mmCIF file of C-alpha atoms in Angstrom:
data_model
loop_
_atom_site.group_PDB
_atom_site.id
_atom_site.type_symbol
_atom_site.label_atom_id
_atom_site.label_comp_id
_atom_site.label_asym_id
_atom_site.label_seq_id
_atom_site.Cartn_x
_atom_site.Cartn_y
_atom_site.Cartn_z
ATOM 1 C CA MET A 768 -40.583 57.471 -0.179
ATOM 2 C CA ASP A 769 -38.178 60.349 0.487
ATOM 3 C CA SER A 770 -35.146 60.568 -1.739
ATOM 4 C CA SER A 771 -34.269 64.160 -0.886
ATOM 5 C CA GLU A 772 -31.609 63.365 1.713
ATOM 6 C CA SER A 773 -29.871 60.659 -0.319
ATOM 7 C CA THR A 774 -29.631 62.616 -3.561
ATOM 8 C CA MET A 775 -28.603 66.039 -2.267
ATOM 9 C CA ASP A 776 -25.559 66.299 -4.479
ATOM 10 C CA THR A 777 -23.904 69.553 -5.416
ATOM 11 C CA ILE A 778 -25.956 72.190 -7.229
ATOM 12 C CA THR A 779 -24.447 73.052 -10.582
ATOM 13 C CA GLN A 780 -23.252 76.523 -11.516
ATOM 14 C CA ASP A 781 -26.150 76.934 -13.953
ATOM 15 C CA GLU A 782 -28.635 75.994 -11.251
ATOM 16 C CA ALA A 783 -26.991 78.339 -8.758
ATOM 17 C CA GLU A 784 -27.394 81.206 -11.218
ATOM 18 C CA LEU A 785 -30.975 80.308 -12.141
ATOM 19 C CA TYR A 786 -32.101 79.811 -8.537
ATOM 20 C CA ASP A 787 -29.937 82.536 -7.002
ATOM 21 C CA ARG A 788 -32.860 84.532 -5.616
ATOM 22 C CA GLN A 789 -34.515 81.425 -4.167
ATOM 23 C CA ILE A 790 -31.280 80.220 -2.573
ATOM 24 C CA ARG A 791 -30.883 83.615 -0.937
ATOM 25 C CA LEU A 792 -34.472 83.408 0.270
ATOM 26 C CA TRP A 793 -34.662 79.898 1.698
ATOM 27 C CA GLY A 794 -31.081 78.578 1.659
ATOM 28 C CA LEU A 795 -28.994 76.058 -0.273
ATOM 29 C CA ASP A 796 -30.168 72.992 1.636
ATOM 30 C CA ALA A 797 -33.795 73.815 0.882
ATOM 31 C CA GLN A 798 -33.013 74.218 -2.817
ATOM 32 C CA ARG A 799 -31.206 70.877 -2.835
ATOM 33 C CA ARG A 800 -34.279 69.188 -1.393
ATOM 34 C CA LEU A 801 -36.426 70.779 -4.078
ATOM 35 C CA ARG A 802 -34.135 69.712 -6.918
ATOM 36 C CA ALA A 803 -34.330 66.104 -5.673
ATOM 37 C CA ALA A 804 -38.128 65.960 -5.504
ATOM 38 C CA THR A 805 -40.364 64.129 -7.983
ATOM 39 C CA VAL A 806 -43.985 65.244 -8.121
ATOM 40 C CA LEU A 807 -47.155 63.684 -9.530
ATOM 41 C CA LEU A 808 -49.786 66.313 -10.306
ATOM 42 C CA ILE A 809 -53.228 64.852 -11.045
ATOM 43 C CA GLY A 810 -55.752 67.087 -12.797
ATOM 44 C CA MET A 811 -54.717 69.650 -15.411
ATOM 45 C CA LYS A 812 -57.575 72.118 -15.374
ATOM 46 C CA GLY A 813 -57.009 75.758 -14.406
ATOM 47 C CA LEU A 814 -56.022 74.961 -10.826
ATOM 48 C CA GLY A 815 -53.575 72.268 -11.908
ATOM 49 C CA ALA A 816 -51.924 74.651 -14.371
ATOM 50 C CA GLU A 817 -51.323 77.213 -11.616
ATOM 51 C CA VAL A 818 -49.819 74.589 -9.310
ATOM 52 C CA ALA A 819 -47.613 73.174 -12.070
ATOM 53 C CA LYS A 820 -46.322 76.620 -13.041
ATOM 54 C CA ASN A 821 -45.242 77.537 -9.520
ATOM 55 C CA ILE A 822 -43.568 74.294 -8.541
ATOM 56 C CA ILE A 823 -41.769 73.980 -11.891
ATOM 57 C CA LEU A 824 -40.352 77.470 -11.405
ATOM 58 C CA SER A 825 -39.210 76.522 -7.895
ATOM 59 C CA GLY A 826 -36.728 74.014 -9.334
ATOM 60 C CA ILE A 827 -37.980 70.528 -8.513
ATOM 61 C CA LYS A 828 -36.367 67.542 -10.212
ATOM 62 C CA ALA A 829 -39.320 66.217 -12.194
ATOM 63 C CA ILE A 830 -43.083 66.484 -12.504
ATOM 64 C CA THR A 831 -45.602 64.174 -14.158
ATOM 65 C CA LEU A 832 -48.799 65.849 -15.352
ATOM 66 C CA MET A 833 -51.644 63.318 -15.236
ATOM 67 C CA ASP A 834 -55.121 63.751 -16.696
ATOM 68 C CA PRO A 835 -57.210 61.289 -18.750
ATOM 69 C CA ASN A 836 -59.555 63.996 -20.055
ATOM 70 C CA ASN A 837 -59.499 66.142 -23.166
ATOM 71 C CA ILE A 838 -59.516 69.929 -23.430
ATOM 72 C CA ASP A 839 -63.006 71.420 -23.184
ATOM 73 C CA ASP A 840 -64.461 74.898 -23.671
ATOM 74 C CA GLU A 841 -64.009 75.767 -19.995
ATOM 75 C CA ASP A 842 -60.269 75.061 -20.178
ATOM 76 C CA LYS A 843 -59.871 77.803 -22.775
ATOM 77 C CA MET A 844 -60.832 80.336 -20.104
ATOM 78 C CA SER A 845 -58.710 79.137 -17.185
ATOM 79 C CA GLN A 846 -55.959 76.743 -18.305
ATOM 80 C CA PHE A 847 -53.205 78.921 -19.777
ATOM 81 C CA PHE A 848 -51.045 75.990 -20.934
ATOM 82 C CA VAL A 849 -53.722 74.921 -23.437
ATOM 83 C CA SER A 850 -55.468 78.203 -24.282
ATOM 84 C CA SER A 851 -54.263 77.993 -27.897
ATOM 85 C CA ALA A 852 -54.405 74.197 -28.244
ATOM 86 C CA ALA A 853 -56.960 72.508 -30.466
ATOM 87 C CA PRO A 854 -60.029 71.094 -28.683
ATOM 88 C CA GLY A 855 -60.050 67.344 -28.276
ATOM 89 C CA GLN A 856 -56.392 67.007 -27.268
ATOM 90 C CA ASN A 857 -55.573 65.420 -23.953
ATOM 91 C CA ARG A 858 -55.086 68.072 -21.243
ATOM 92 C CA ALA A 859 -51.896 66.613 -19.817
ATOM 93 C CA GLU A 860 -50.182 66.034 -23.169
ATOM 94 C CA ALA A 861 -51.158 69.456 -24.458
ATOM 95 C CA SER A 862 -49.794 71.127 -21.307
ATOM 96 C CA VAL A 863 -46.291 69.670 -21.519
ATOM 97 C CA PRO A 864 -44.706 71.880 -24.246
ATOM 98 C CA GLN A 865 -45.580 75.163 -22.528
ATOM 99 C CA ALA A 866 -44.777 73.784 -19.080
ATOM 100 C CA ARG A 867 -41.287 72.757 -20.207
ATOM 101 C CA LEU A 868 -40.562 76.293 -21.371
ATOM 102 C CA LEU A 869 -40.918 77.560 -17.811
ATOM 103 C CA ASN A 870 -37.782 75.805 -16.602
ATOM 104 C CA PRO A 871 -35.576 73.668 -18.883
ATOM 105 C CA MET A 872 -33.895 72.132 -15.824
ATOM 106 C CA VAL A 873 -37.084 70.397 -14.723
ATOM 107 C CA THR A 874 -38.182 67.151 -16.385
ATOM 108 C CA VAL A 875 -41.842 67.485 -17.398
ATOM 109 C CA THR A 876 -43.754 64.440 -18.658
ATOM 110 C CA SER A 877 -47.413 63.525 -19.106
ATOM 111 C CA ASP A 878 -49.589 60.532 -18.337
ATOM 112 C CA THR A 879 -53.030 60.187 -19.930
ATOM 113 C CA SER A 880 -54.140 57.291 -17.719
ATOM 114 C CA ASP A 881 -57.080 57.420 -15.350
ATOM 115 C CA PRO A 882 -55.498 57.641 -11.855
ATOM 116 C CA SER A 883 -58.392 55.702 -10.326
ATOM 117 C CA GLU A 884 -57.411 52.706 -12.459
ATOM 118 C CA LYS A 885 -53.713 52.790 -11.545
ATOM 119 C CA ASP A 886 -52.213 50.148 -9.275
ATOM 120 C CA ASP A 887 -50.909 51.390 -5.923
ATOM 121 C CA ASN A 888 -47.338 50.602 -6.914
ATOM 122 C CA PHE A 889 -47.430 53.262 -9.624
ATOM 123 C CA PHE A 890 -47.744 56.035 -7.038
ATOM 124 C CA LEU A 891 -44.822 54.878 -4.900
ATOM 125 C CA GLN A 892 -42.224 56.326 -7.297
ATOM 126 C CA PHE A 893 -43.083 59.913 -6.297
ATOM 127 C CA ASP A 894 -42.040 62.074 -3.347
ATOM 128 C CA VAL A 895 -45.140 64.287 -3.604
ATOM 129 C CA ILE A 896 -48.629 63.581 -4.922
ATOM 130 C CA CYS A 897 -50.957 66.508 -5.553
ATOM 131 C CA VAL A 898 -54.536 65.740 -6.587
ATOM 132 C CA THR A 899 -56.685 68.493 -8.107
ATOM 133 C CA CYS A 900 -60.209 68.551 -9.512
ATOM 134 C CA SER A 901 -60.786 64.886 -8.628
ATOM 135 C CA PRO A 902 -63.455 62.936 -6.715
ATOM 136 C CA THR A 903 -63.186 62.712 -2.941
ATOM 137 C CA SER A 904 -62.887 58.925 -3.123
ATOM 138 C CA LEU A 905 -59.664 59.219 -5.148
ATOM 139 C CA GLN A 906 -58.310 61.864 -2.793
ATOM 140 C CA CYS A 907 -58.942 59.693 0.258
ATOM 141 C CA ARG A 908 -57.487 56.580 -1.383
ATOM 142 C CA LEU A 909 -54.251 58.335 -2.342
ATOM 143 C CA ASP A 910 -53.987 60.162 0.976
ATOM 144 C CA LYS A 911 -54.090 56.845 2.840
ATOM 145 C CA LEU A 912 -51.538 55.344 0.445
ATOM 146 C CA CYS A 913 -49.242 58.342 0.847
ATOM 147 C CA PHE A 914 -49.450 58.224 4.631
ATOM 148 C CA GLU A 915 -48.553 54.525 4.685
ATOM 149 C CA ASN A 916 -45.539 55.123 2.421
ATOM 150 C CA LYS A 917 -44.332 58.502 3.772
ATOM 151 C CA ILE A 918 -45.236 60.406 0.608
ATOM 152 C CA LYS A 919 -46.345 64.018 0.929
ATOM 153 C CA PHE A 920 -50.000 64.407 -0.059
ATOM 154 C CA PHE A 921 -51.924 67.456 -1.227
ATOM 155 C CA SER A 922 -55.279 68.045 -2.852
ATOM 156 C CA GLY A 923 -57.459 70.950 -3.925
ATOM 157 C CA ASP A 924 -60.244 72.161 -6.166
ATOM 158 C CA VAL A 925 -61.960 75.314 -7.419
ATOM 159 C CA PHE A 926 -65.674 75.763 -8.035
ATOM 160 C CA GLY A 927 -66.448 79.223 -9.344
ATOM 161 C CA PHE A 928 -65.672 81.690 -6.547
ATOM 162 C CA TYR A 929 -64.886 78.932 -4.031
ATOM 163 C CA GLY A 930 -61.775 76.819 -3.522
ATOM 164 C CA PHE A 931 -59.846 74.724 -1.045
ATOM 165 C CA THR A 932 -56.517 73.037 -0.486
ATOM 166 C CA PHE A 933 -55.700 70.131 1.833
ATOM 167 C CA ALA A 934 -52.380 68.774 3.073
ATOM 168 C CA ASP A 935 -51.384 65.567 4.851
ATOM 169 C CA LEU A 936 -47.677 65.344 5.619
ATOM 170 C CA GLY A 937 -47.958 62.704 8.342
ATOM 171 C CA LEU A 938 -45.347 63.572 10.962
ATOM 172 C CA HIS A 939 -43.592 66.558 9.423
ATOM 173 C CA GLU A 940 -40.399 68.256 10.565
ATOM 174 C CA TYR A 941 -39.556 71.777 9.482
ATOM 175 C CA LEU A 942 -37.159 74.591 10.281
ATOM 176 C CA HIS A 943 -38.664 77.565 12.095
ATOM 177 C CA GLU A 944 -36.702 80.793 11.980
ATOM 178 C CA GLU A 945 -37.339 83.797 14.192
ATOM 179 C CA VAL A 946 -35.526 87.109 14.128
ATOM 180 C CA LYS A 947 -34.726 88.476 17.588
ATOM 181 C CA MET A 948 -32.745 91.392 18.903
ATOM 182 C CA LYS A 949 -29.325 90.264 20.067
ATOM 183 C CA LYS A 950 -28.524 91.399 23.571
ATOM 184 C CA PRO A 951 -25.264 93.353 23.818
ATOM 185 C CA LYS A 952 -22.482 91.785 25.804
ATOM 186 C CA GLU A 953 -21.537 93.165 29.135
ATOM 187 C CA GLY A 954 -19.790 96.503 28.703
ATOM 188 C CA GLU A 955 -21.088 97.038 25.134
ATOM 189 C CA ASP A 956 -23.189 100.033 24.117
ATOM 190 C CA ASN A 957 -26.862 99.130 24.733
ATOM 191 C CA SER A 958 -27.980 101.418 21.922
ATOM 192 C CA LYS A 959 -26.184 99.309 19.307
ATOM 193 C CA GLN A 960 -28.434 96.278 19.292
ATOM 194 C CA THR A 961 -28.222 93.878 16.381
ATOM 195 C CA GLU A 962 -30.580 91.260 14.992
ATOM 196 C CA GLU A 963 -29.941 87.525 15.033
ATOM 197 C CA THR A 964 -31.896 84.687 13.477
ATOM 198 C CA ILE A 965 -32.787 81.839 15.821
ATOM 199 C CA SER A 966 -33.481 78.537 14.039
ATOM 200 C CA THR A 967 -35.336 75.685 15.717
ATOM 201 C CA LYS A 968 -36.587 72.331 14.446
ATOM 202 C CA GLU A 969 -40.314 71.868 14.907
ATOM 203 C CA LYS A 970 -42.688 68.947 14.381
ATOM 204 C CA ILE A 971 -46.332 68.855 13.365
ATOM 205 C CA VAL A 972 -48.726 65.907 13.054
ATOM 206 C CA PHE A 973 -51.357 65.800 10.298
ATOM 207 C CA THR A 974 -54.554 63.791 10.065
ATOM 208 C CA ARG A 975 -56.063 61.903 7.135
ATOM 209 C CA LEU A 976 -58.525 63.556 4.795
ATOM 210 C CA GLU A 977 -61.077 60.809 5.356
ATOM 211 C CA ASP A 978 -61.039 61.470 9.102
ATOM 212 C CA GLU A 979 -61.441 65.208 8.567
ATOM 213 C CA LEU A 980 -64.447 64.712 6.296
ATOM 214 C CA LYS A 981 -66.106 62.266 8.721
ATOM 215 C CA PHE A 982 -66.060 64.752 11.580
ATOM 216 C CA ASP A 983 -69.350 64.659 13.509
ATOM 217 C CA TRP A 984 -70.883 68.128 13.811
ATOM 218 C CA SER A 985 -74.125 67.051 15.461
ATOM 219 C CA ALA A 986 -73.235 67.599 19.132
ATOM 220 C CA ASP A 987 -75.460 70.314 20.618
ATOM 221 C CA THR A 988 -72.804 71.896 22.833
ATOM 222 C CA PRO A 989 -71.401 75.430 23.209
ATOM 223 C CA GLU A 990 -68.039 74.168 21.948
ATOM 224 C CA MET A 991 -69.566 72.754 18.758
ATOM 225 C CA LYS A 992 -71.587 75.914 18.151
ATOM 226 C CA ARG A 993 -68.408 77.942 18.509
ATOM 227 C CA LYS A 994 -66.576 75.612 16.120
ATOM 228 C CA LEU A 995 -69.343 76.006 13.536
ATOM 229 C CA ARG A 996 -69.096 79.788 13.791
ATOM 230 C CA GLN A 997 -65.330 79.628 13.350
ATOM 231 C CA THR A 998 -65.370 77.241 10.363
ATOM 232 C CA PRO A 999 -65.512 79.125 7.036
ATOM 233 C CA SER A 1000 -68.665 78.499 4.988
ATOM 234 C CA ALA A 1001 -66.391 77.659 2.038
ATOM 235 C CA PHE A 1002 -65.649 74.314 3.721
ATOM 236 C CA PHE A 1003 -69.282 73.226 3.527
ATOM 237 C CA ILE A 1004 -69.914 74.844 0.143
ATOM 238 C CA THR A 1005 -67.017 73.006 -1.505
ATOM 239 C CA ARG A 1006 -68.209 69.786 0.155
ATOM 240 C CA VAL A 1007 -71.506 70.131 -1.735
ATOM 241 C CA TYR A 1008 -69.700 70.545 -5.058
ATOM 242 C CA GLU A 1009 -67.398 67.629 -4.282
ATOM 243 C CA GLU A 1010 -70.442 65.495 -3.536
ATOM 244 C CA PHE A 1011 -71.819 66.421 -6.965
ATOM 245 C CA LEU A 1012 -68.517 65.409 -8.592
ATOM 246 C CA GLU A 1013 -68.425 62.151 -6.641
ATOM 247 C CA GLN A 1014 -71.969 61.144 -7.523
ATOM 248 C CA HIS A 1015 -72.095 62.256 -11.161
ATOM 249 C CA GLY A 1016 -68.492 61.840 -12.304
ATOM 250 C CA ARG A 1017 -68.440 65.392 -13.633
ATOM 251 C CA ARG A 1018 -68.564 68.982 -12.484
ATOM 252 C CA PRO A 1019 -71.634 71.246 -12.646
ATOM 253 C CA HIS A 1020 -71.707 72.887 -16.080
ATOM 254 C CA LEU A 1021 -73.344 75.967 -17.559
ATOM 255 C CA LYS A 1022 -74.741 73.875 -20.428
ATOM 256 C CA THR A 1023 -76.863 71.977 -17.910
ATOM 257 C CA ILE A 1024 -77.260 74.790 -15.402
ATOM 258 C CA GLU A 1025 -80.948 74.297 -14.683
ATOM 259 C CA ALA A 1026 -80.714 70.582 -13.879
ATOM 260 C CA ASP A 1027 -77.382 70.973 -12.088
ATOM 261 C CA THR A 1028 -78.723 73.816 -9.952
ATOM 262 C CA LYS A 1029 -81.608 71.649 -8.745
ATOM 263 C CA GLU A 1030 -79.197 68.819 -7.975
ATOM 264 C CA LEU A 1031 -76.869 71.132 -6.047
ATOM 265 C CA GLN A 1032 -79.794 72.386 -3.980
ATOM 266 C CA ASN A 1033 -80.806 68.808 -3.167
ATOM 267 C CA LEU A 1034 -77.239 67.832 -2.306
ATOM 268 C CA ARG A 1035 -76.939 70.851 0.000
ATOM 269 C CA ILE A 1036 -79.834 69.588 2.092
ATOM 270 C CA GLN A 1037 -78.688 65.959 2.017
ATOM 271 C CA LEU A 1038 -75.085 66.724 2.941
ATOM 272 C CA LEU A 1039 -75.865 69.156 5.751
ATOM 273 C CA ASN A 1040 -78.381 66.715 7.244
ATOM 274 C CA LYS A 1041 -75.800 63.940 7.041
ATOM 275 C CA LEU A 1042 -73.186 66.062 8.787
ATOM 276 C CA GLY A 1043 -75.613 67.350 11.390
ATOM 277 C CA VAL A 1044 -75.004 70.952 10.374
ATOM 278 C CA PRO A 1045 -77.668 73.727 10.349
ATOM 279 C CA ALA A 1046 -78.820 74.645 6.849
ATOM 280 C CA LYS A 1047 -77.857 78.293 7.370
ATOM 281 C CA VAL A 1048 -74.132 77.540 7.091
ATOM 282 C CA VAL A 1049 -74.583 77.269 3.303
ATOM 283 C CA PRO A 1050 -76.657 80.085 1.760
ATOM 284 C CA GLU A 1051 -79.569 78.894 -0.387
ATOM 285 C CA ASP A 1052 -78.224 80.814 -3.386
ATOM 286 C CA PHE A 1053 -74.665 79.443 -3.086
ATOM 287 C CA PHE A 1054 -74.939 77.824 -6.533
ATOM 288 C CA GLN A 1055 -74.976 81.226 -8.234
ATOM 289 C CA CYS A 1056 -71.230 81.601 -7.649
ATOM 290 C CA GLY A 1057 -70.029 78.036 -8.108
ATOM 291 C CA PHE A 1058 -70.045 77.228 -11.814
ATOM 292 C CA GLY A 1059 -66.847 76.994 -13.872
ATOM 293 C CA GLU A 1060 -63.266 77.784 -12.914
ATOM 294 C CA LEU A 1061 -62.443 81.467 -12.476
ATOM 295 C CA SER A 1062 -58.842 82.318 -13.363
ATOM 296 C CA PRO A 1063 -58.284 84.695 -10.402
ATOM 297 C CA VAL A 1064 -59.558 82.072 -7.965
ATOM 298 C CA CYS A 1065 -57.348 79.421 -9.591
ATOM 299 C CA ALA A 1066 -54.377 81.768 -9.216
ATOM 300 C CA ILE A 1067 -55.031 82.366 -5.514
ATOM 301 C CA VAL A 1068 -55.827 78.779 -4.542
ATOM 302 C CA GLY A 1069 -53.142 77.356 -6.852
ATOM 303 C CA GLY A 1070 -50.589 79.782 -5.452
ATOM 304 C CA VAL A 1071 -51.320 78.645 -1.910
ATOM 305 C CA LEU A 1072 -51.290 74.965 -2.885
ATOM 306 C CA ALA A 1073 -47.964 75.263 -4.725
ATOM 307 C CA GLN A 1074 -46.500 77.259 -1.858
ATOM 308 C CA GLU A 1075 -47.415 74.475 0.563
ATOM 309 C CA VAL A 1076 -45.786 71.870 -1.687
ATOM 310 C CA ILE A 1077 -42.593 73.945 -1.808
ATOM 311 C CA LYS A 1078 -42.606 74.498 1.961
ATOM 312 C CA ALA A 1079 -43.143 70.795 2.635
ATOM 313 C CA VAL A 1080 -40.371 69.642 0.308
ATOM 314 C CA SER A 1081 -37.870 72.307 1.352
ATOM 315 C CA GLN A 1082 -38.766 71.812 5.044
ATOM 316 C CA LYS A 1083 -38.809 75.577 5.496
ATOM 317 C CA ASP A 1084 -41.476 77.302 7.599
ATOM 318 C CA ALA A 1085 -44.626 75.963 9.203
ATOM 319 C CA PRO A 1086 -47.108 74.323 6.809
ATOM 320 C CA LEU A 1087 -50.840 74.989 6.828
ATOM 321 C CA ASN A 1088 -52.607 72.313 8.870
ATOM 322 C CA ASN A 1089 -54.495 71.220 7.019
ATOM 323 C CA PHE A 1090 -57.187 73.085 5.001
ATOM 324 C CA PHE A 1091 -56.975 76.423 3.239
ATOM 325 C CA LEU A 1092 -60.459 77.641 2.331
ATOM 326 C CA TYR A 1093 -61.145 80.488 -0.059
ATOM 327 C CA ASN A 1094 -64.406 82.362 -0.607
ATOM 328 C CA GLY A 1095 -64.073 84.757 -3.519
ATOM 329 C CA VAL A 1096 -67.509 86.234 -2.887
ATOM 330 C CA ASN A 1097 -66.192 87.776 0.327
ATOM 331 C CA ASP A 1098 -62.519 87.627 -0.706
ATOM 332 C CA ASP A 1099 -61.766 85.618 2.434
ATOM 333 C CA GLY A 1100 -59.070 83.003 2.874
ATOM 334 C CA PHE A 1101 -58.651 80.964 6.055
ATOM 335 C CA GLU A 1102 -56.580 78.118 7.411
ATOM 336 C CA ALA A 1103 -58.748 75.523 9.156
ATOM 337 C CA LYS A 1104 -58.364 72.178 10.896
ATOM 338 C CA ILE A 1105 -61.660 70.396 11.266
ATOM 339 C CA SER A 1106 -60.900 67.622 13.778
ATOM 340 C CA LEU A 1107 -59.071 68.440 17.003
#
């Protein structure tokens, strides 16, 4: 589904004034594509709030905030849309009033359904689907569905100091701009060189999340050893936390820190053995920095995730292909593609 080209009608005067800086930055055509885009954002914890804020401000057409869960104590620390809301309210519903205030030109609605129970047809009405703080099985299911129906897919999560984003845009076209010095014409003064912007259309092919996660690391070759050295530890660390979420249907919590720590340690060994990865790639004490959602980490990872959504919809600049991995312990952020 891609309605951006068919609905690129004229931007109103009010929109031109509101988005003036953005139009100057990435052009009128890019803003038209944004204003025609409908987005489904699944997961309204701290990361989801950061993503919602940034893409609403960019000037998309509409966004649906989806989350079947209620506000908990952790949300009070990281989810700014609901920081003053009463506990027990649904996260998505409680986020809508504050989200609407960000940009009155964007339609913001909520859905309290469980996305895992939704029929495939429900998802086909959107141009972009962004899944946060959700089990890997749901991410893979929706990624496959999006690929088959030409919907842009993104996912991400934050666990304490660690976070990741993932993108699958299928076969994606984008505009690459490069500023070069314009050569003077024959007879002109060589000292008076001017700049010119060269625009070219580029293509990039993405792979499915399921294929990335199934990558076999067990080959005992120099190339594989080099790849392991080059892959950020945050990739494997977040895999352990995602495995916990997949198996237990919840995230590790401070209220059950002792039991959850033991489980995380067991999952570390199980997962690394399954992948054929040496145990040293995930420090034994990794769990000390992985509980809860830290607001600064949500802001960084959510900023990158929202930026990638905006780039994909506007078709401006090269997208990250396909992981962004953040390690707040070392303050490191890297782009990574697992399969080659």
